[in-house]
Coordinates of C-alpha atoms and ligand atoms in Angstrom, one line a residue:
M21 CA -41.8 -1.1 18.1
P22 CA -43.3 2.2 16.9
P23 CA -44.7 4.2 20.0
E24 CA -48.3 3.6 19.2
T25 CA -48.0 -0.1 19.5
V26 CA -46.2 -0.1 22.9
P27 CA -49.1 -1.4 25.1
V28 CA -49.9 0.9 27.9
R29 CA -49.6 -0.9 31.2
K30 CA -51.9 -0.3 34.1
I31 CA -50.0 -0.6 37.2
I32 CA -51.2 -0.1 40.8
H33 CA -48.7 0.5 43.7
V34 CA -50.1 0.0 47.0
D35 CA -48.4 0.8 50.3
M36 CA -49.7 0.6 53.8
D37 CA -49.8 3.7 55.9
M38 CA -47.3 3.8 58.7
F39 CA -47.6 0.2 58.7
Y40 CA -46.1 -1.2 61.9
A41 CA -47.2 1.8 63.9
A42 CA -50.8 1.4 62.4
V43 CA -50.9 -2.2 63.3
E44 CA -50.0 -1.4 66.9
I45 CA -52.6 1.4 67.1
R46 CA -55.3 -0.8 65.7
D47 CA -54.6 -3.2 68.5
R48 CA -54.4 -0.6 71.1
P49 CA -56.8 2.3 70.0
E50 CA -56.1 4.3 73.3
L51 CA -52.7 5.2 71.7
R52 CA -54.0 6.6 68.5
A53 CA -53.7 10.3 69.4
R54 CA -50.2 9.9 70.9
P55 CA -46.9 10.2 69.2
L56 CA -45.7 6.7 69.0
V57 CA -42.5 4.9 67.6
V58 CA -42.0 1.2 66.9
G59 CA -38.5 0.4 67.9
G60 CA -36.2 -0.4 70.8
P61 CA -36.2 1.6 74.0
P62 CA -34.8 5.0 73.7
N63 CA -32.0 4.3 76.2
S64 CA -30.7 1.6 73.7
R65 CA -28.8 1.9 70.4
S66 CA -31.7 0.9 68.4
V67 CA -33.4 2.7 65.7
V68 CA -36.9 3.8 64.8
T69 CA -38.6 1.3 62.3
T70 CA -41.5 3.7 61.8
A71 CA -43.3 6.5 63.5
N72 CA -47.0 7.4 63.5
Y73 CA -48.0 10.8 61.9
E74 CA -48.2 12.5 65.5
A75 CA -44.5 11.4 66.0
R76 CA -43.6 12.6 62.6
K77 CA -44.8 16.1 63.4
F78 CA -41.6 16.3 65.5
G79 CA -39.4 15.3 62.7
I80 CA -39.0 11.7 63.8
R81 CA -38.3 9.4 60.8
S82 CA -37.5 5.6 60.1
A83 CA -34.0 4.8 60.7
M84 CA -33.5 7.6 63.2
S85 CA -31.8 6.4 66.5
C86 CA -34.6 6.1 69.2
A87 CA -32.4 8.2 71.4
E88 CA -32.8 11.0 68.9
A89 CA -36.4 10.5 68.6
K90 CA -36.9 10.6 72.5
K91 CA -34.9 13.9 72.4
R92 CA -37.1 15.4 69.7
C93 CA -40.4 14.3 71.5
P94 CA -40.0 13.4 75.3
A95 CA -43.6 12.3 75.3
C96 CA -43.2 9.7 72.7
I97 CA -44.2 6.1 73.2
F98 CA -41.8 3.4 72.2
L99 CA -43.4 0.1 71.4
P100 CA -41.1 -3.1 70.6
P101 CA -41.8 -4.4 67.0
D102 CA -43.7 -7.6 66.8
F103 CA -42.6 -9.0 63.2
E104 CA -44.9 -12.0 63.2
K105 CA -47.9 -9.9 63.7
Y106 CA -46.9 -7.8 60.7
E107 CA -46.1 -10.7 58.7
R108 CA -49.6 -12.1 59.3
V109 CA -51.2 -8.7 58.2
S110 CA -48.8 -8.7 55.1
E111 CA -50.2 -12.3 54.1
Q112 CA -53.8 -11.0 54.4
I113 CA -53.2 -8.1 52.0
R114 CA -51.2 -10.2 49.7
K115 CA -54.2 -12.6 49.3
I116 CA -56.4 -9.5 48.4
F117 CA -53.9 -8.4 45.6
F118 CA -54.2 -12.0 44.1
E119 CA -58.0 -11.7 43.9
F120 CA -57.3 -9.3 41.1
T121 CA -54.2 -10.4 39.3
D122 CA -51.4 -12.9 39.5
R123 CA -49.0 -10.3 38.3
V124 CA -48.0 -9.0 41.8
E125 CA -44.5 -7.9 42.7
T126 CA -44.0 -7.7 46.4
A127 CA -41.6 -5.0 47.3
S128 CA -41.7 -5.2 51.1
L129 CA -44.0 -6.4 53.7
D130 CA -46.3 -3.4 53.2
E131 CA -46.0 -2.7 49.7
A132 CA -46.7 -4.4 46.2
Y133 CA -46.9 -3.4 42.5
L134 CA -49.8 -4.9 40.5
D135 CA -50.1 -5.1 36.7
V136 CA -54.0 -5.1 36.2
T137 CA -53.8 -4.4 32.5
E138 CA -55.6 -7.7 32.4
N139 CA -57.2 -8.9 35.5
K140 CA -59.4 -11.6 37.1
I141 CA -62.5 -9.3 37.4
C142 CA -62.4 -8.1 33.8
E143 CA -62.5 -4.4 35.0
A144 CA -61.1 -2.0 32.6
S145 CA -60.7 0.8 35.2
A146 CA -57.4 0.5 37.3
T147 CA -58.7 3.3 39.4
R148 CA -61.9 1.2 40.2
I149 CA -59.7 -1.7 41.2
A150 CA -57.3 0.3 43.4
C151 CA -60.4 1.6 45.1
E152 CA -61.8 -1.8 45.7
I153 CA -58.3 -3.1 47.0
K154 CA -58.1 -0.3 49.6
A155 CA -61.7 -1.1 50.7
R156 CA -61.0 -4.9 51.1
I157 CA -57.7 -4.3 52.8
F158 CA -59.6 -2.0 55.3
A159 CA -62.4 -4.5 55.8
A160 CA -60.1 -7.4 56.3
T161 CA -57.4 -5.7 58.5
G162 CA -58.8 -2.5 59.8
L163 CA -55.9 -0.7 58.3
T164 CA -55.5 2.0 55.6
A165 CA -53.4 1.8 52.5
S166 CA -52.6 4.3 49.9
A167 CA -52.5 3.5 46.2
G168 CA -50.9 5.0 43.0
V169 CA -52.3 4.1 39.5
A170 CA -50.1 5.0 36.5
P171 CA -48.7 3.2 33.4
S172 CA -45.4 2.6 34.8
M173 CA -44.0 1.4 38.3
F174 CA -42.1 4.3 39.2
V175 CA -44.9 6.8 38.5
A176 CA -47.4 4.6 40.5
K177 CA -45.0 4.4 43.5
I178 CA -44.4 8.2 43.5
A179 CA -48.3 8.5 43.1
S180 CA -49.0 6.4 46.2
E181 CA -46.4 8.3 48.4
I182 CA -47.7 11.7 47.5
C183 CA -51.3 11.0 48.5
K184 CA -50.6 9.4 51.9
P185 CA -52.5 8.6 54.1
D186 CA -55.5 6.6 52.8
G187 CA -55.1 8.2 49.4
L188 CA -55.6 7.3 45.9
C189 CA -53.7 9.0 43.2
V190 CA -54.2 8.4 39.5
V191 CA -51.7 9.5 36.8
R192 CA -53.0 9.2 33.4
P193 CA -50.6 8.4 30.5
E194 CA -50.9 11.9 29.1
R195 CA -50.3 13.5 32.5
I196 CA -47.1 11.7 33.2
L197 CA -44.6 14.5 32.1
S198 CA -46.5 17.3 33.9
F199 CA -46.8 15.1 36.9
I200 CA -43.1 14.4 37.1
R201 CA -41.5 17.5 35.9
R202 CA -42.3 19.3 39.1
L203 CA -41.0 16.6 41.5
D204 CA -37.7 17.1 43.3
V205 CA -35.3 14.3 42.1
I206 CA -35.3 12.7 45.5
R207 CA -38.8 11.4 44.7
I208 CA -37.2 9.1 41.9
P209 CA -36.7 5.5 43.2
G210 CA -33.0 4.8 43.4
I211 CA -32.0 8.5 44.2
G212 CA -30.8 8.8 47.8
K213 CA -29.2 11.6 49.6
K214 CA -25.9 11.0 48.0
T215 CA -27.0 11.2 44.5
E216 CA -29.4 14.1 45.1
A217 CA -26.3 16.2 46.4
E218 CA -24.4 15.1 43.2
L219 CA -27.3 16.1 41.0
L220 CA -27.6 19.4 42.9
K221 CA -23.9 20.1 42.0
L222 CA -24.9 19.9 38.4
G223 CA -27.8 22.5 39.1
I224 CA -30.4 19.6 39.0
R225 CA -33.0 19.9 41.7
T226 CA -36.2 18.8 40.0
V227 CA -37.1 16.3 37.2
A228 CA -37.6 19.3 34.8
D229 CA -34.0 20.2 35.5
L230 CA -32.7 16.7 34.9
A231 CA -34.8 16.4 31.6
E232 CA -32.6 19.3 30.2
K233 CA -29.3 17.4 30.7
P234 CA -27.8 15.6 27.8
L235 CA -27.5 11.8 28.0
S236 CA -23.7 12.1 27.6
L237 CA -23.4 14.2 30.7
L238 CA -25.6 11.9 32.9
R239 CA -23.8 8.7 31.7
E240 CA -20.4 10.3 32.2
R241 CA -21.3 11.3 35.7
F242 CA -23.4 8.3 36.8
G243 CA -22.7 5.4 34.4
K244 CA -25.7 3.1 33.6
F245 CA -27.6 4.8 36.4
G246 CA -27.2 8.1 34.5
A247 CA -29.0 6.4 31.4
Y248 CA -31.8 5.3 33.9
L249 CA -32.1 8.9 35.0
Y250 CA -32.3 10.2 31.4
D251 CA -35.2 7.8 30.7
I252 CA -37.0 8.4 33.8
A253 CA -37.0 12.2 33.3
R254 CA -39.0 11.5 30.0
G255 CA -41.3 9.2 31.8
I256 CA -39.8 6.0 30.4
E257 CA -39.3 3.0 32.4
Y258 CA -38.3 -0.5 31.2
R259 CA -39.1 -2.3 34.4
E260 CA -42.1 -4.6 34.5
V261 CA -43.9 -6.0 37.3
T262 CA -42.2 -9.4 38.0
P263 CA -44.3 -12.0 40.0
V264 CA -42.4 -13.9 42.5
W265 CA -42.4 -17.2 40.5
E266 CA -40.1 -15.5 38.0
R267 CA -37.7 -15.2 40.8
K268 CA -35.3 -12.3 40.4
S269 CA -33.0 -13.5 43.0
F270 CA -31.8 -16.5 45.0
G271 CA -30.6 -16.1 48.6
V272 CA -29.8 -17.7 51.9
E273 CA -29.8 -15.9 55.2
E274 CA -29.8 -16.8 58.8
T275 CA -30.4 -15.1 62.0
F276 CA -27.8 -16.0 64.5
A277 CA -28.6 -17.4 68.0
E278 CA -26.6 -14.4 69.3
D279 CA -25.2 -11.2 67.8
I280 CA -21.8 -11.7 66.1
T281 CA -18.8 -9.5 66.0
D282 CA -16.2 -12.1 65.3
G283 CA -15.1 -11.4 61.8
E284 CA -13.7 -15.0 61.2
F285 CA -16.8 -16.4 62.2
L286 CA -18.8 -14.3 59.6
R287 CA -16.4 -15.2 57.0
R288 CA -16.8 -18.9 57.6
Y289 CA -20.6 -18.4 57.6
L290 CA -20.4 -16.4 54.4
N291 CA -18.5 -19.1 52.8
R292 CA -21.3 -21.8 53.5
C293 CA -23.8 -19.3 52.2
A294 CA -21.8 -18.8 49.0
V295 CA -21.6 -22.5 48.4
R296 CA -25.4 -22.9 49.1
V297 CA -26.6 -20.0 46.9
F298 CA -24.3 -21.2 44.2
E299 CA -26.0 -24.6 44.3
L300 CA -29.4 -23.1 44.3
L301 CA -28.6 -21.3 41.2
E302 CA -27.1 -24.5 39.7
D303 CA -30.3 -26.2 40.5
E304 CA -32.2 -23.8 38.4
K305 CA -29.8 -23.8 35.6
K306 CA -29.1 -20.1 36.2
K307 CA -26.0 -17.9 36.4
G308 CA -25.9 -14.5 38.1
R309 CA -24.0 -11.4 37.7
T310 CA -24.9 -9.5 40.9
V311 CA -23.9 -10.7 44.5
T312 CA -25.7 -9.0 47.4
L313 CA -24.7 -9.1 51.0
K314 CA -27.4 -8.3 53.6
I315 CA -26.6 -7.4 57.1
K316 CA -28.9 -6.7 60.0
Y317 CA -27.2 -5.2 63.0
F318 CA -28.3 -5.9 66.4
D319 CA -30.7 -3.1 66.3
F320 CA -32.6 -4.4 63.5
Q321 CA -31.2 -1.9 61.1
S322 CA -30.7 -3.7 57.7
I323 CA -28.3 -2.8 55.0
T324 CA -27.3 -4.3 51.7
R325 CA -24.1 -4.1 49.7
R326 CA -24.1 -5.3 46.1
V327 CA -21.8 -5.5 43.1
T328 CA -22.9 -6.3 39.6
R329 CA -20.2 -7.6 37.1
D330 CA -20.2 -7.7 33.5
R331 CA -19.6 -11.4 33.4
F332 CA -21.3 -14.1 35.5
F333 CA -20.0 -15.6 38.7
V334 CA -18.7 -19.1 37.8
S335 CA -17.7 -20.6 41.2
A336 CA -18.9 -20.4 44.8
G337 CA -15.3 -19.2 45.6
E338 CA -15.9 -16.1 43.4
V339 CA -19.1 -15.4 45.2
F340 CA -17.4 -15.8 48.6
Q341 CA -14.6 -13.5 47.5
T342 CA -16.9 -10.9 46.4
A343 CA -19.0 -11.2 49.7
C344 CA -15.9 -10.7 51.8
E345 CA -15.1 -7.6 49.7
L346 CA -18.7 -6.3 50.5
L347 CA -18.3 -7.2 54.1
A348 CA -15.4 -4.9 54.5
R349 CA -17.8 -2.1 53.3
T350 CA -20.1 -2.7 56.4
E351 CA -19.5 -2.2 60.1
A352 CA -19.0 -5.8 60.6
G353 CA -16.7 -6.5 63.5
V354 CA -17.6 -3.2 65.0
R355 CA -21.4 -3.4 65.3
P356 CA -23.0 -6.6 66.4
I357 CA -24.7 -8.5 63.6
R358 CA -28.0 -10.4 64.2
L359 CA -28.5 -11.8 60.6
A360 CA -26.4 -12.0 57.5
G361 CA -27.0 -13.5 54.1
I362 CA -26.0 -13.6 50.5
S363 CA -28.2 -13.5 47.6
M364 CA -27.5 -13.7 43.7
S365 CA -29.3 -11.9 40.9
T366 CA -29.1 -10.4 37.4
F367 CA -29.5 -13.6 35.5
S368 CA -29.1 -12.1 32.1
E369 CA -26.2 -11.4 29.9
K370 CA -25.0 -7.8 30.0
K371 CA -26.7 -6.0 27.3
A372 CA -25.3 -3.2 25.1
F373 CA -27.2 -0.3 26.4
P374 CA -29.7 0.9 23.7
G375 CA -28.8 4.4 22.4
P376 CA -31.3 7.3 22.3
A377 CA -32.3 6.3 18.7
Q378 CA -33.6 3.0 19.8
R379 CA -35.5 4.3 22.8
R380 CA -39.0 5.3 22.3
F381 CA -41.4 7.3 24.4
P382 CA -43.9 4.6 25.1
F383 CA -47.2 6.7 25.2
Ligands
TTP403 P1 -42.5 2.2 54.7 O1 -43.7 1.9 53.8 O2 -41.5 2.9 54.2 O3 -43.3 3.2 55.9 P2 -44.4 3.2 56.8 O4 -45.4 2.2 56.2 O5 -44.1 3.0 58.2 O6 -45.0 4.7 56.5 P3 -45.8 5.2 55.3 O7 -47.1 5.6 55.6 O8 -44.9 6.5 54.9 O9 -45.7 4.3 54.1 O10 -42.1 0.9 55.6 C1 -43.1 -0.2 56.1 C2 -42.6 -0.7 57.2 O11 -41.3 -1.2 57.1 C3 -42.7 0.4 58.4 O12 -43.9 0.5 59.1 C4 -41.5 -0.2 59.3 C5 -40.5 -0.9 58.3 N1 -39.3 -0.1 58.1 C6 -38.2 -0.3 58.8 O13 -38.2 -1.2 59.7 N2 -37.1 0.3 58.7 C7 -37.1 1.4 57.9 O14 -36.0 2.1 57.7 C8 -38.2 1.7 57.0 C9 -38.3 2.8 55.9 C10 -39.2 0.9 57.2
MG404 MG1 -45.8 2.1 54.1

């Protein structure tokens, strides 16, 4: 498609501010000015799920051990998480999203992408819709959200992050490149500390640095992910908002009655999951190339390990085998596990990656 005919999408990314902590503070306003962590007690091995901004001033972050958080801020208050309450709020905000469009992709309890290119209120301005969403969320829940408006999902997400809390950041198509250029690469979804360090070795700190590197180098170092980075540095993203009914994955998971360290028990359990997930896929007449193992440790820290193959998984046995290989890359058997599960995704054939000649800048 010639660039001028590629439709420019209007994407909104909404993310609640310090979600779990904000819900707790709403219900106990006397805690508002105090540094606060939602997580287990500091003398346990549990981790911080989130911290309010007061606590963040002390360098306390999600996934840090509560013991470390206590060390950094002895006056910090620790509250246990109340997941049912957060789920209720999450449902309230989801309902609001659907007042505007059915093209809603939920990314987590407190975060969603909306494609409002066409919308139920026939409003041409995505910015006005984002304002209205924030206002309705506040009216319904008493909580603030931040929103990013952009023509692509990754830019909308970055935009919502940088204007927190209670912010609204709009990136127009013609501003995308100047907006992303100055960002550190760690801002790009999919880049974690490890990739950041790898990129730094190549002299890449910002997106502008990334944009200077040839596709061949990035592909050689990072494979398919390198090609993604090459595109992202040019403001190009192929991802589209995918509503839940176009399911991207099928999975089964279970919280155990008690935390598990027995490896043999886990393998037998994963075997049952593999059989079940394979059945689910067969029912939908789908075939998957990705197997994801999800583990939640006793302290609620969740991790995933995944593998994507070039060809489809053709039996539950293959899925099980892969899940066991992934299990070996976790702390199973050492750290007690409260939940485990398997999901399958990537239902398309492997595509030959389009070369630069076929890619086009979409704006
Ligand atoms: P986030 O949206 O990443 O964080 P947040 O809403 O607390 O803060 P921010 O204002 O920066 O968006 O995550 C949403 C909720 O998910 C968070 O409140 C708690 C939970 N969570 C965890 O349980 N563990 C984690 O490691 C993270 C990052 C979040
Ligand atoms: Mg949030």
